[in-house]
PDB file of C-alpha atoms in Angstrom:
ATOM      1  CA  UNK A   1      90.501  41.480   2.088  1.00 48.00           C
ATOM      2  CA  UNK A   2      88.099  39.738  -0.259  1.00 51.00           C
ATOM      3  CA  UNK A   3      85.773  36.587   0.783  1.00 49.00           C
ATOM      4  CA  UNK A   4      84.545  33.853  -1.673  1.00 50.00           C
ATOM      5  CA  UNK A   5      80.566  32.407  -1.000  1.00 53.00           C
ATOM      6  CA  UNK A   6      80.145  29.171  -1.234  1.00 51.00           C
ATOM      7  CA  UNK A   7      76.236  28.338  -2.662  1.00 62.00           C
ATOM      8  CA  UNK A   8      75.330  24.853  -1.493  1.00 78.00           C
ATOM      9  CA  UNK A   9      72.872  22.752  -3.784  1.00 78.00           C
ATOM     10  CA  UNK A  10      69.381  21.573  -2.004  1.00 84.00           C
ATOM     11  CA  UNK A  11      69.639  18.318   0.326  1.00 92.00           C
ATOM     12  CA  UNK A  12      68.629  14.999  -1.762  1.00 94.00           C
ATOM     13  CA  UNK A  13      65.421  13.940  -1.730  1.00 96.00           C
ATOM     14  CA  UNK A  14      64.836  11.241   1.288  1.00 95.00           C
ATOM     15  CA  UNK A  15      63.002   7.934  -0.240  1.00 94.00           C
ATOM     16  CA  UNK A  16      59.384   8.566  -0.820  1.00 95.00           C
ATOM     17  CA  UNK A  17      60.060  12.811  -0.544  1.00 97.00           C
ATOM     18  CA  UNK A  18      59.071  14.699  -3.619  1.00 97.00           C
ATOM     19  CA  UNK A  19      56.042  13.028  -5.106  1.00 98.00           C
ATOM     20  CA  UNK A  20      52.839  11.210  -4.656  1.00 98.00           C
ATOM     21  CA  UNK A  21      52.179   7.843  -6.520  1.00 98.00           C
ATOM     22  CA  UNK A  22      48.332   7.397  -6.929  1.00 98.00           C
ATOM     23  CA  UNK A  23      47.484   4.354  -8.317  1.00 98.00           C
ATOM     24  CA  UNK A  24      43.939   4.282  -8.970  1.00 97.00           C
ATOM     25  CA  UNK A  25      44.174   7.426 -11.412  1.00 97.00           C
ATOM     26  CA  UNK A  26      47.716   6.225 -12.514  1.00 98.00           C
ATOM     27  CA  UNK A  27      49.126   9.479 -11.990  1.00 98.00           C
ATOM     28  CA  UNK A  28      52.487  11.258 -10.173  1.00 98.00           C
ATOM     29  CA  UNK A  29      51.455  14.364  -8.058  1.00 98.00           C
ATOM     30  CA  UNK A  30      55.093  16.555  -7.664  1.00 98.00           C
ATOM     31  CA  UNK A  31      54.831  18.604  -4.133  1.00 97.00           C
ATOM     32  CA  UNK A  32      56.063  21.973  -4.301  1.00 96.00           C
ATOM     33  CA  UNK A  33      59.173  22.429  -4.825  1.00 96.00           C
ATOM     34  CA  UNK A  34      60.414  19.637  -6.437  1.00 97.00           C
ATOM     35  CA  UNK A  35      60.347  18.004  -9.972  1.00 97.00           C
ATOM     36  CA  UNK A  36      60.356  14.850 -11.461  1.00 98.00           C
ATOM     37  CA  UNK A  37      62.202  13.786 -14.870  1.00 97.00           C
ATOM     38  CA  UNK A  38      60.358  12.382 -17.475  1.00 96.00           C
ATOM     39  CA  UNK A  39      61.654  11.050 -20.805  1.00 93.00           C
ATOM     40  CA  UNK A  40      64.695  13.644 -20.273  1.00 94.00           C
ATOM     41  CA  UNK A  41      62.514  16.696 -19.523  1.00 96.00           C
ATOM     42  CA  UNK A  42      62.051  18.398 -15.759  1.00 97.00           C
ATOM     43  CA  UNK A  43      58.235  18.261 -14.972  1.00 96.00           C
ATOM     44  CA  UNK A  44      56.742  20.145 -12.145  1.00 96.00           C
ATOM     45  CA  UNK A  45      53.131  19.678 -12.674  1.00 95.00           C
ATOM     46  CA  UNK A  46      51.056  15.974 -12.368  1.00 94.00           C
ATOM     47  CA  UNK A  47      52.513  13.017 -14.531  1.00 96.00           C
ATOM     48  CA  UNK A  48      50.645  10.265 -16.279  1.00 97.00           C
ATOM     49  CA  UNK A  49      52.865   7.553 -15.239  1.00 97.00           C
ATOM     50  CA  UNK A  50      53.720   3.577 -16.901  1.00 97.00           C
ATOM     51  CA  UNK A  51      53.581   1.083 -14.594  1.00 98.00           C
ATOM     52  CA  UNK A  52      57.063  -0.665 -14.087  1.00 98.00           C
ATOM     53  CA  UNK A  53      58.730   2.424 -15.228  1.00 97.00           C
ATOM     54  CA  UNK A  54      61.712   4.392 -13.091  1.00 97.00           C
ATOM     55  CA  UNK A  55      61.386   8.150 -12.532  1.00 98.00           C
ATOM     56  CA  UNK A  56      63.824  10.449 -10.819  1.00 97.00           C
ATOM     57  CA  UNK A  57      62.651  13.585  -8.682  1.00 98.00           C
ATOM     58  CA  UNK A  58      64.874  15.984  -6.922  1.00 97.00           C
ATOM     59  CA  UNK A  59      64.389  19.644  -5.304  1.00 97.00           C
ATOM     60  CA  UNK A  60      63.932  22.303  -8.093  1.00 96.00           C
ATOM     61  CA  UNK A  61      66.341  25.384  -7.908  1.00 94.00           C
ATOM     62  CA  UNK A  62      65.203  27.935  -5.621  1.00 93.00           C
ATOM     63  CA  UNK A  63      66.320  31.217  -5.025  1.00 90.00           C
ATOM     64  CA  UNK A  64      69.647  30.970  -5.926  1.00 89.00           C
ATOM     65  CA  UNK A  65      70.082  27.355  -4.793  1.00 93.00           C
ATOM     66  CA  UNK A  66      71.083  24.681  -6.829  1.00 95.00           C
ATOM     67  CA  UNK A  67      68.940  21.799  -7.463  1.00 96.00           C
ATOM     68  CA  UNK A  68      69.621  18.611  -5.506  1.00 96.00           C
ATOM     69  CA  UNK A  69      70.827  15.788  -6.866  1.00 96.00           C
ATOM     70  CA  UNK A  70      68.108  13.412  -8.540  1.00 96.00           C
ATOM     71  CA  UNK A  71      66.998  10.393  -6.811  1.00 97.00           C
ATOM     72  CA  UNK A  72      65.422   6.938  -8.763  1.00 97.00           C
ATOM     73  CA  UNK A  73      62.073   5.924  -7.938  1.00 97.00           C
ATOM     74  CA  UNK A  74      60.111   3.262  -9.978  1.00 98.00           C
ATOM     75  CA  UNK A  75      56.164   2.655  -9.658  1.00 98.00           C
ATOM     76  CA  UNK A  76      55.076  -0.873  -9.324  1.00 98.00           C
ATOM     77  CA  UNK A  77      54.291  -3.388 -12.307  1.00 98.00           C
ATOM     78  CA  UNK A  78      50.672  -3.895 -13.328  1.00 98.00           C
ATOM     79  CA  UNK A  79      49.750  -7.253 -11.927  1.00 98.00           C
ATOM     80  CA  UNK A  80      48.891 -10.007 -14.251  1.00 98.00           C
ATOM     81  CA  UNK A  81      45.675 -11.313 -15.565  1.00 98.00           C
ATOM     82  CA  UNK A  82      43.813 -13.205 -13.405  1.00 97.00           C
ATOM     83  CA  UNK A  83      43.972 -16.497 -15.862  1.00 97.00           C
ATOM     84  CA  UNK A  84      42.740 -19.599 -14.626  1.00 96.00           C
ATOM     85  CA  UNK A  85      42.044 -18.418 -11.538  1.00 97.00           C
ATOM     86  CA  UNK A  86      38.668 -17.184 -12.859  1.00 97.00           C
ATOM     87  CA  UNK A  87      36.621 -19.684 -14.757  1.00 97.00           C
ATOM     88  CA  UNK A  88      33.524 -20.115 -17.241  1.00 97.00           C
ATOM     89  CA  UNK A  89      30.374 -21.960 -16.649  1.00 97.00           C
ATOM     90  CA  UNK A  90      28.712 -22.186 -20.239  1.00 98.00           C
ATOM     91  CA  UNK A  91      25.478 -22.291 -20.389  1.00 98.00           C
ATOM     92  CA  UNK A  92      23.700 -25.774 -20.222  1.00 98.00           C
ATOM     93  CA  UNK A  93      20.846 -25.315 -22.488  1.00 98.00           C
ATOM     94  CA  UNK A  94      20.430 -22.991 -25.528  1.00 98.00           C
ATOM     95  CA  UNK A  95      18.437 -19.997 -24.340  1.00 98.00           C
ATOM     96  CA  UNK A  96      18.669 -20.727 -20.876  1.00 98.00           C
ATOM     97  CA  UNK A  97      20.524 -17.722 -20.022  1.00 98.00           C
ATOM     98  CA  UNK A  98      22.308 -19.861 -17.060  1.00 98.00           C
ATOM     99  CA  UNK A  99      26.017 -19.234 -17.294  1.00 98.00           C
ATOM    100  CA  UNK A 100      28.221 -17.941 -14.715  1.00 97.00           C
ATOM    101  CA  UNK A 101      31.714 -16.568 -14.184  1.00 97.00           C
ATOM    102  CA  UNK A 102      33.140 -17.931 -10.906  1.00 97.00           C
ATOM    103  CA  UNK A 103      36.519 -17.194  -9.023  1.00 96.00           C
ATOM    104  CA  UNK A 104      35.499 -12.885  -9.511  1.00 97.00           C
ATOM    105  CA  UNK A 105      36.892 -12.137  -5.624  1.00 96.00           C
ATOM    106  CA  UNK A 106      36.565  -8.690  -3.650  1.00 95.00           C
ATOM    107  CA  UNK A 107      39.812  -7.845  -4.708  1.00 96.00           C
ATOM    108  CA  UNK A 108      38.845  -7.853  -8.356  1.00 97.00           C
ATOM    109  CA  UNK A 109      36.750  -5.786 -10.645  1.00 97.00           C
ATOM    110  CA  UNK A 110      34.670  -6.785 -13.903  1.00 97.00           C
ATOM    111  CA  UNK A 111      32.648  -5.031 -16.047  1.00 97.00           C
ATOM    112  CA  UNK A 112      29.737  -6.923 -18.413  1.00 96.00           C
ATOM    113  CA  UNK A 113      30.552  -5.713 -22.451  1.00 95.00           C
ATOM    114  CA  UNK A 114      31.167  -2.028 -22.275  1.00 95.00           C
ATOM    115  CA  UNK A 115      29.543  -1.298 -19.181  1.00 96.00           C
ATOM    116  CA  UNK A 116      31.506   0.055 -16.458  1.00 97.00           C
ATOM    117  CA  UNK A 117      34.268  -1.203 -13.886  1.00 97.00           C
ATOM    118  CA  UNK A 118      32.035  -2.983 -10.862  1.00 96.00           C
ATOM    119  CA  UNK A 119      33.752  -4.404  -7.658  1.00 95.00           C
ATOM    120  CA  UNK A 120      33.820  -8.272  -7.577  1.00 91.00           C
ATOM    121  CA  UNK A 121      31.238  -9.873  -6.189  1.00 88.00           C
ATOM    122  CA  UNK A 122      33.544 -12.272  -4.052  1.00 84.00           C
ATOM    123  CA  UNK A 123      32.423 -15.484  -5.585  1.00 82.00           C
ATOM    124  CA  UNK A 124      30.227 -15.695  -8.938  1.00 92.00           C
ATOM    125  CA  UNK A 125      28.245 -13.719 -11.883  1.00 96.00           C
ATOM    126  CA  UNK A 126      25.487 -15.434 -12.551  1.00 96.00           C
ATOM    127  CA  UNK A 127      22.571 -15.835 -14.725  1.00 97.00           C
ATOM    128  CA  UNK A 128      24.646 -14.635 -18.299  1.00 97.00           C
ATOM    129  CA  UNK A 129      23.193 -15.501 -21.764  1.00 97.00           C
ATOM    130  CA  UNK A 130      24.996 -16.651 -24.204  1.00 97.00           C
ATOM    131  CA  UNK A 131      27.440 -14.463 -25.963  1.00 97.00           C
ATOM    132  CA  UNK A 132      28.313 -12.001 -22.290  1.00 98.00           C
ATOM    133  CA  UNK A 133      31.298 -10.961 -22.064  1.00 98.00           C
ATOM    134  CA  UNK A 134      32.799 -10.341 -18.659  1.00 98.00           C
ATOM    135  CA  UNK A 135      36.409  -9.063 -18.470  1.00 98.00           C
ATOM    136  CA  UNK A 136      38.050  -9.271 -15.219  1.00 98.00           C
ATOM    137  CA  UNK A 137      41.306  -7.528 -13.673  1.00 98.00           C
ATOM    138  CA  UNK A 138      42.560  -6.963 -10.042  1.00 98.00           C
ATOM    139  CA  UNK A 139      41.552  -3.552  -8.488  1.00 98.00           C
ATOM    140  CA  UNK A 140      44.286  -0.948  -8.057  1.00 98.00           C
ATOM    141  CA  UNK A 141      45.231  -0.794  -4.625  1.00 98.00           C
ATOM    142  CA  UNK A 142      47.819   1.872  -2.833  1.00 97.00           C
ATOM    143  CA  UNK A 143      50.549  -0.249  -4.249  1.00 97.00           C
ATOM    144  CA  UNK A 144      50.225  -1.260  -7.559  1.00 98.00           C
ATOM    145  CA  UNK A 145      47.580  -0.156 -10.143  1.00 98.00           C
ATOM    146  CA  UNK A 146      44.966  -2.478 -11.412  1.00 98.00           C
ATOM    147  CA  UNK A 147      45.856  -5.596 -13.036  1.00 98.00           C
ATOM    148  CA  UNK A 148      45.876  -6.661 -16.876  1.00 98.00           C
ATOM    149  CA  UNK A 149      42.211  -7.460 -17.709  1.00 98.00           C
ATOM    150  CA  UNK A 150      40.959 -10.333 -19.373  1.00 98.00           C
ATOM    151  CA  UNK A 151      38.091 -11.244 -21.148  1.00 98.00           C
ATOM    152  CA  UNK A 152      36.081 -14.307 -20.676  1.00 98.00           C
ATOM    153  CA  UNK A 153      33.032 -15.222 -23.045  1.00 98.00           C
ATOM    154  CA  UNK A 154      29.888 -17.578 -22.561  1.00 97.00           C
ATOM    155  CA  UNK A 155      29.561 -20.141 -25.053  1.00 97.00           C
ATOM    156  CA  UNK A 156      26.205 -21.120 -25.767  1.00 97.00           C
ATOM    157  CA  UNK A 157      24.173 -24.191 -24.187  1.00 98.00           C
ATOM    158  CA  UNK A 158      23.153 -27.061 -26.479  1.00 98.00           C
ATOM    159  CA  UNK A 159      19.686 -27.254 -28.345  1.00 98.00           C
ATOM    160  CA  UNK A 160      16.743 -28.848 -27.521  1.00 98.00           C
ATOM    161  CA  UNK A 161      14.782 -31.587 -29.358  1.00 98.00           C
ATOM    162  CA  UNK A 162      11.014 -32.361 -29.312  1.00 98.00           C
ATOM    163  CA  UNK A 163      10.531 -35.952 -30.980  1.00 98.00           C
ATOM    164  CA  UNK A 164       7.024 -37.344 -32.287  1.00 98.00           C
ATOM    165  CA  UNK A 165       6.853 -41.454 -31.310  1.00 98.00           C
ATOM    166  CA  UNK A 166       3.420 -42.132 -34.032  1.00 98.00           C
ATOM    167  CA  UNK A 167       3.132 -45.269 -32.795  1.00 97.00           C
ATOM    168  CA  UNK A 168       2.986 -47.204 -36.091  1.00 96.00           C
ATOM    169  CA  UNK A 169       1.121 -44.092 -37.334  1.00 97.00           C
ATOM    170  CA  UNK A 170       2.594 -42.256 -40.361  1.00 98.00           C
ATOM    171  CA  UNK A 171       6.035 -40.540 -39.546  1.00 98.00           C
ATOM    172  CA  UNK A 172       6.096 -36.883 -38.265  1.00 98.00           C
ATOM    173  CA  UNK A 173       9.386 -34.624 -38.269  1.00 98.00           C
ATOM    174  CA  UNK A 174      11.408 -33.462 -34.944  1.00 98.00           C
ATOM    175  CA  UNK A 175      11.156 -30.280 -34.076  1.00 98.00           C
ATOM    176  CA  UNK A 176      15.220 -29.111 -33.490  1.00 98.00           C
ATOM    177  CA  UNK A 177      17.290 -26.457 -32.537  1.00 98.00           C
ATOM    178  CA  UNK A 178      15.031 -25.041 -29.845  1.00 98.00           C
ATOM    179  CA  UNK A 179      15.495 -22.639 -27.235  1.00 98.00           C
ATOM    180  CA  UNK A 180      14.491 -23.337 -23.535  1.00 98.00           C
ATOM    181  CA  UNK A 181      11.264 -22.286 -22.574  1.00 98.00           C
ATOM    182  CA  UNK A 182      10.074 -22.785 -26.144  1.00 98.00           C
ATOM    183  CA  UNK A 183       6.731 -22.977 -26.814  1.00 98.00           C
ATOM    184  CA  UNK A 184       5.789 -24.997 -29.891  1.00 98.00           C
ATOM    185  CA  UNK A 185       3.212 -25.917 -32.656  1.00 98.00           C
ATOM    186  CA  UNK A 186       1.048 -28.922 -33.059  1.00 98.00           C
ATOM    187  CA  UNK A 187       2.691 -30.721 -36.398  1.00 98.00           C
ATOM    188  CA  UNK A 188       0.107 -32.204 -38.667  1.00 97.00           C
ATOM    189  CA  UNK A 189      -1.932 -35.123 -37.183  1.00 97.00           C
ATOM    190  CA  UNK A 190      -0.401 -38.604 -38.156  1.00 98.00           C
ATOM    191  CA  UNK A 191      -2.312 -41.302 -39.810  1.00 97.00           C
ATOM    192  CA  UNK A 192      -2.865 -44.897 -39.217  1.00 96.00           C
ATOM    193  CA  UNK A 193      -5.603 -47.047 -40.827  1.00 93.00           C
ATOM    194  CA  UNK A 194      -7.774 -48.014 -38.981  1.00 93.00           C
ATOM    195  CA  UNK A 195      -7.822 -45.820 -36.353  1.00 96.00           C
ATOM    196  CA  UNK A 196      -8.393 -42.165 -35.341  1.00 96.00           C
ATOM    197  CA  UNK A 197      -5.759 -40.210 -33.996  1.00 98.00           C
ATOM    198  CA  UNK A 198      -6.626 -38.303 -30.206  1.00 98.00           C
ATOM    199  CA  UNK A 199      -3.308 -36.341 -29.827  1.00 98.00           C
ATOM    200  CA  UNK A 200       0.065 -35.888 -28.268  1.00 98.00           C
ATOM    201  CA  UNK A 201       0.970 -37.434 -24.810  1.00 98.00           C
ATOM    202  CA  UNK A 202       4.046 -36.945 -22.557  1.00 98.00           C
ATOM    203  CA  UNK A 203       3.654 -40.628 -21.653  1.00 97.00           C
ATOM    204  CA  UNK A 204       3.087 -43.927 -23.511  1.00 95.00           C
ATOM    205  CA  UNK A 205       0.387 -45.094 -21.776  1.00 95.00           C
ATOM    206  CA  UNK A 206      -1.555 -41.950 -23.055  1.00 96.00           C
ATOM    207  CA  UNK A 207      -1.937 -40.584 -19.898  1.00 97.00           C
ATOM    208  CA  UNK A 208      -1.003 -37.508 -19.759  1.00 98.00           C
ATOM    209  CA  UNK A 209      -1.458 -35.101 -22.538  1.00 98.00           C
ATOM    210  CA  UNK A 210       0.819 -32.261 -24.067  1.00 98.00           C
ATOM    211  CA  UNK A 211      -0.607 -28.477 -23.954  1.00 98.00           C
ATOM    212  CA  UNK A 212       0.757 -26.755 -26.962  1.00 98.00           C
ATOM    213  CA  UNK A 213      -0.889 -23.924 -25.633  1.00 97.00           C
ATOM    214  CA  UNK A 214       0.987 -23.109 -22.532  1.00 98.00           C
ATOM    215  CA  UNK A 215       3.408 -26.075 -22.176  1.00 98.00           C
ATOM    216  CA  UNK A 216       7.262 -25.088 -22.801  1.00 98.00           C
ATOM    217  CA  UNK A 217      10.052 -27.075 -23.847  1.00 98.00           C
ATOM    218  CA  UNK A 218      12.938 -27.532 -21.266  1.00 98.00           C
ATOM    219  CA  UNK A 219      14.250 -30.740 -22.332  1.00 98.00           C
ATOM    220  CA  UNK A 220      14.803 -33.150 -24.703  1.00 98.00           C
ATOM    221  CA  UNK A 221      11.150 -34.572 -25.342  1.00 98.00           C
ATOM    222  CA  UNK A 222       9.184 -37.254 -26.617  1.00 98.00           C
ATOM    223  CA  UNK A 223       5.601 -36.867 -27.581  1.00 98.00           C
ATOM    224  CA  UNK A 224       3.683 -40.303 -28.396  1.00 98.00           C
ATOM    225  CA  UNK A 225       0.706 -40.392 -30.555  1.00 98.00           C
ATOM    226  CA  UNK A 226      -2.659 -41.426 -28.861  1.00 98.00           C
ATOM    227  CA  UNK A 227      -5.064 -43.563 -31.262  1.00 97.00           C
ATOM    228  CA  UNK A 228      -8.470 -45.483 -30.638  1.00 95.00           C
ATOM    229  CA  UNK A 229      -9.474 -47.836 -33.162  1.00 93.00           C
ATOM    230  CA  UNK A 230     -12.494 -47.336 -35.069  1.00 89.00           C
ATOM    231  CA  UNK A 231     -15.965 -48.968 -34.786  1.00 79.00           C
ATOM    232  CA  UNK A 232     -16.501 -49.123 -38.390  1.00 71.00           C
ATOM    233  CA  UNK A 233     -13.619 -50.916 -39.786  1.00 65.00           C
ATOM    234  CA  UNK A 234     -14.722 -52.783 -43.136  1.00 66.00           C
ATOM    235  CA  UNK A 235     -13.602 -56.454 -42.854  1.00 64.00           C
ATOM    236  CA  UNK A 236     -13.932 -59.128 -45.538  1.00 68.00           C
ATOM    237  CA  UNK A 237     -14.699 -62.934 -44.225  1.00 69.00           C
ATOM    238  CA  UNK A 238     -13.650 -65.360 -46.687  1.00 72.00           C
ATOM    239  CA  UNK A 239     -14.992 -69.251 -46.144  1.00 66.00           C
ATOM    240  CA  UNK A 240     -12.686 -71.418 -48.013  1.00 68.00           C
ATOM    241  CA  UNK A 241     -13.725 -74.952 -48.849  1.00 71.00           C
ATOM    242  CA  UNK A 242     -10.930 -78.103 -49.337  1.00 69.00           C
ATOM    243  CA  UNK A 243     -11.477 -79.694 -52.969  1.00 71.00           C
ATOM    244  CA  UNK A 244     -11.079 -83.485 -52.721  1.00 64.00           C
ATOM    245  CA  UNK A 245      -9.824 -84.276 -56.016  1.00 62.00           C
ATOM    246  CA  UNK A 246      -7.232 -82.023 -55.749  1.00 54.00           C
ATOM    247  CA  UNK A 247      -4.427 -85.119 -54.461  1.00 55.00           C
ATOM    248  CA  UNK A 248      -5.121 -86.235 -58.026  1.00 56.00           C
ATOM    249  CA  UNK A 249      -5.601 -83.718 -60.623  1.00 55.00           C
ATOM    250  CA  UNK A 250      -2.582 -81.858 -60.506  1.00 59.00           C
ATOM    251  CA  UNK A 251      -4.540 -78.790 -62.131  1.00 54.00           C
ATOM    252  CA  UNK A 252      -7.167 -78.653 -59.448  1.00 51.00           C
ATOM    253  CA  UNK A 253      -6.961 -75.794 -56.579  1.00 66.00           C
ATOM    254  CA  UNK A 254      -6.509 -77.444 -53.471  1.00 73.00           C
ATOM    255  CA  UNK A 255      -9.253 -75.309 -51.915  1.00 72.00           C
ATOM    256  CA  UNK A 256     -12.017 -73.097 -53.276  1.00 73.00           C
ATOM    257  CA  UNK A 257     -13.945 -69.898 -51.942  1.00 71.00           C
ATOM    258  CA  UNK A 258     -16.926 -70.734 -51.459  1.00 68.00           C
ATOM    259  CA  UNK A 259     -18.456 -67.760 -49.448  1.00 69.00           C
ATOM    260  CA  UNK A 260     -17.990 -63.931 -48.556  1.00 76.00           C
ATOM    261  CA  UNK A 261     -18.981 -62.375 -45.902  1.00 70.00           C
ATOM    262  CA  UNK A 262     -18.855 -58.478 -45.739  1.00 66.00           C
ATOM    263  CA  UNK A 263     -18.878 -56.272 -42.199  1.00 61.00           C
ATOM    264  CA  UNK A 264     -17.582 -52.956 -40.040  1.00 60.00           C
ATOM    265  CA  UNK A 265     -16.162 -53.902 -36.667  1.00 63.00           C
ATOM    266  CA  UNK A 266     -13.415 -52.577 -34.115  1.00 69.00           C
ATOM    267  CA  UNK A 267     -10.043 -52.333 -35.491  1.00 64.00           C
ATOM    268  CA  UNK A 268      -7.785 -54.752 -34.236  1.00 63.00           C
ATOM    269  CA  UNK A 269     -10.602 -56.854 -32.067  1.00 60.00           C
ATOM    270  CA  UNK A 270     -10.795 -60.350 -32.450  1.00 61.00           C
TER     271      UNK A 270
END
């Protein structure tokens, strides 16, 4: 009598059976035993996987039984950028270096230019100059791999101004476009006849006076000039006298100098 033997194939793969998913490398791990199909071809070793992307596994052949049947698995979607859930605080003043990136929570990672990956700090980044770059994406987690990353970039604060008030002196420039923290340069002295010039103040009244050697610009400022009049201010006196028969000689000057007196005194007394 002759017998026939029937060769069953391997039992299908139960959900999850076959193959590790890890995340954070991006990678499929196939246990023994099994394989997993990828673009077509049976792969037994570890698989750089896309996220969003189906995969089918099944038990591999194995002495002299049949491969299962395959089984669909797809890894998760890479989240989405974070968007406007992360937002730019420029910096206020040129040179400042006061920017921040706020909205960066624990469940998100940035890294400043090309620096490395850094967990979030679970509310700000502070203290960036102009021109950082922070990109941002959500950490990979044991479902889904990290998110799409985007970049966001400081723009920088607006320049300062240091204006010179002469105080009817002789006009001196601005000094623009200057950093905070600036230290700056006496300009040359105004003029103003009559009168000698004492400095810079912070304050009209001439009160308090600017230190160009160790005072720093973190605002927009105004310097006013400081004078004191001079003691030795030529003056001319002129005594003019009323000629009677000017009413009728319509020639005649109706008054005539008939003295000069020459002096020095204190500009602008009286």
């Amino acid at each position: 009598a002759s017998s026939t033997r029937v060769t069953t194939a391997a039992a299908v793969p139960s959900a999850g059976e076959g193959y590790v998913i890890d995340y954070s490398n991006e990678t499929i791990t196939v246990t023994s035993g099994y394989e997993v199909c990828v673009d077509g071809e049976w792969k037994t070793e570890n698989i750089k996987f896309a996220p969003g992307t189906s995969y089918e596994v099944r038990k591999a052949e194995a002495n002299g039984v049949p491969a299962s049947a395959e089984v669909s698995f797809t890894t998760a979607a890479r989240p989405a950028a974070p968007g406007d859930a992360v937002t730019v605080v420029n910096e206020t003043i040129k040179g400042k270096d006061d920017g921040a990136v706020k909205g960066i929570t624990s469940d998100m990672e940035y890294k400043l230019g090309d620096g490395n990956w850094t967990s979030g700090p679970g509310d700000a980044l502070t203290n960036l100059a102009a021109g950082t770059t922070v990109t941002v994406r959500l950490k990979a987690t044991d479902a889904a791999p990290h998110g799409e990353a985007q970049t966001y970039t400081m723009e920088a604060g607006v320049p300062l101004t240091v204006t010179f008030d002469s105080n009817d002196g002789s006009d001196v420039a601005s000094i623009e476009d200057l950093s905070y923290n600036a230290s700056i340069t006496a300009p040359t002295a105004p003029t103003k006849t009559g009168y000698t010039f004492v400095g810079w103040y912070k304050d009209e009244a001439g009160t308090s006076a600017w230190d160009f050697s160790s005072e720093k610009v973190t605002a927009d400022t105004t310097l006013y000039a400081k004078w004191t009049a001079n003691t030795n201010t030529a003056y001319t006196v002129k005594h003019w006298q009323q000629n009677l028969d000017a009413a009728s000689d319509e020639n005649a000057e109706n008054y005539t100098c008939a003295d000069t007196e020459n002096g020095t005194g204190i500009t602008g007394a009286s």
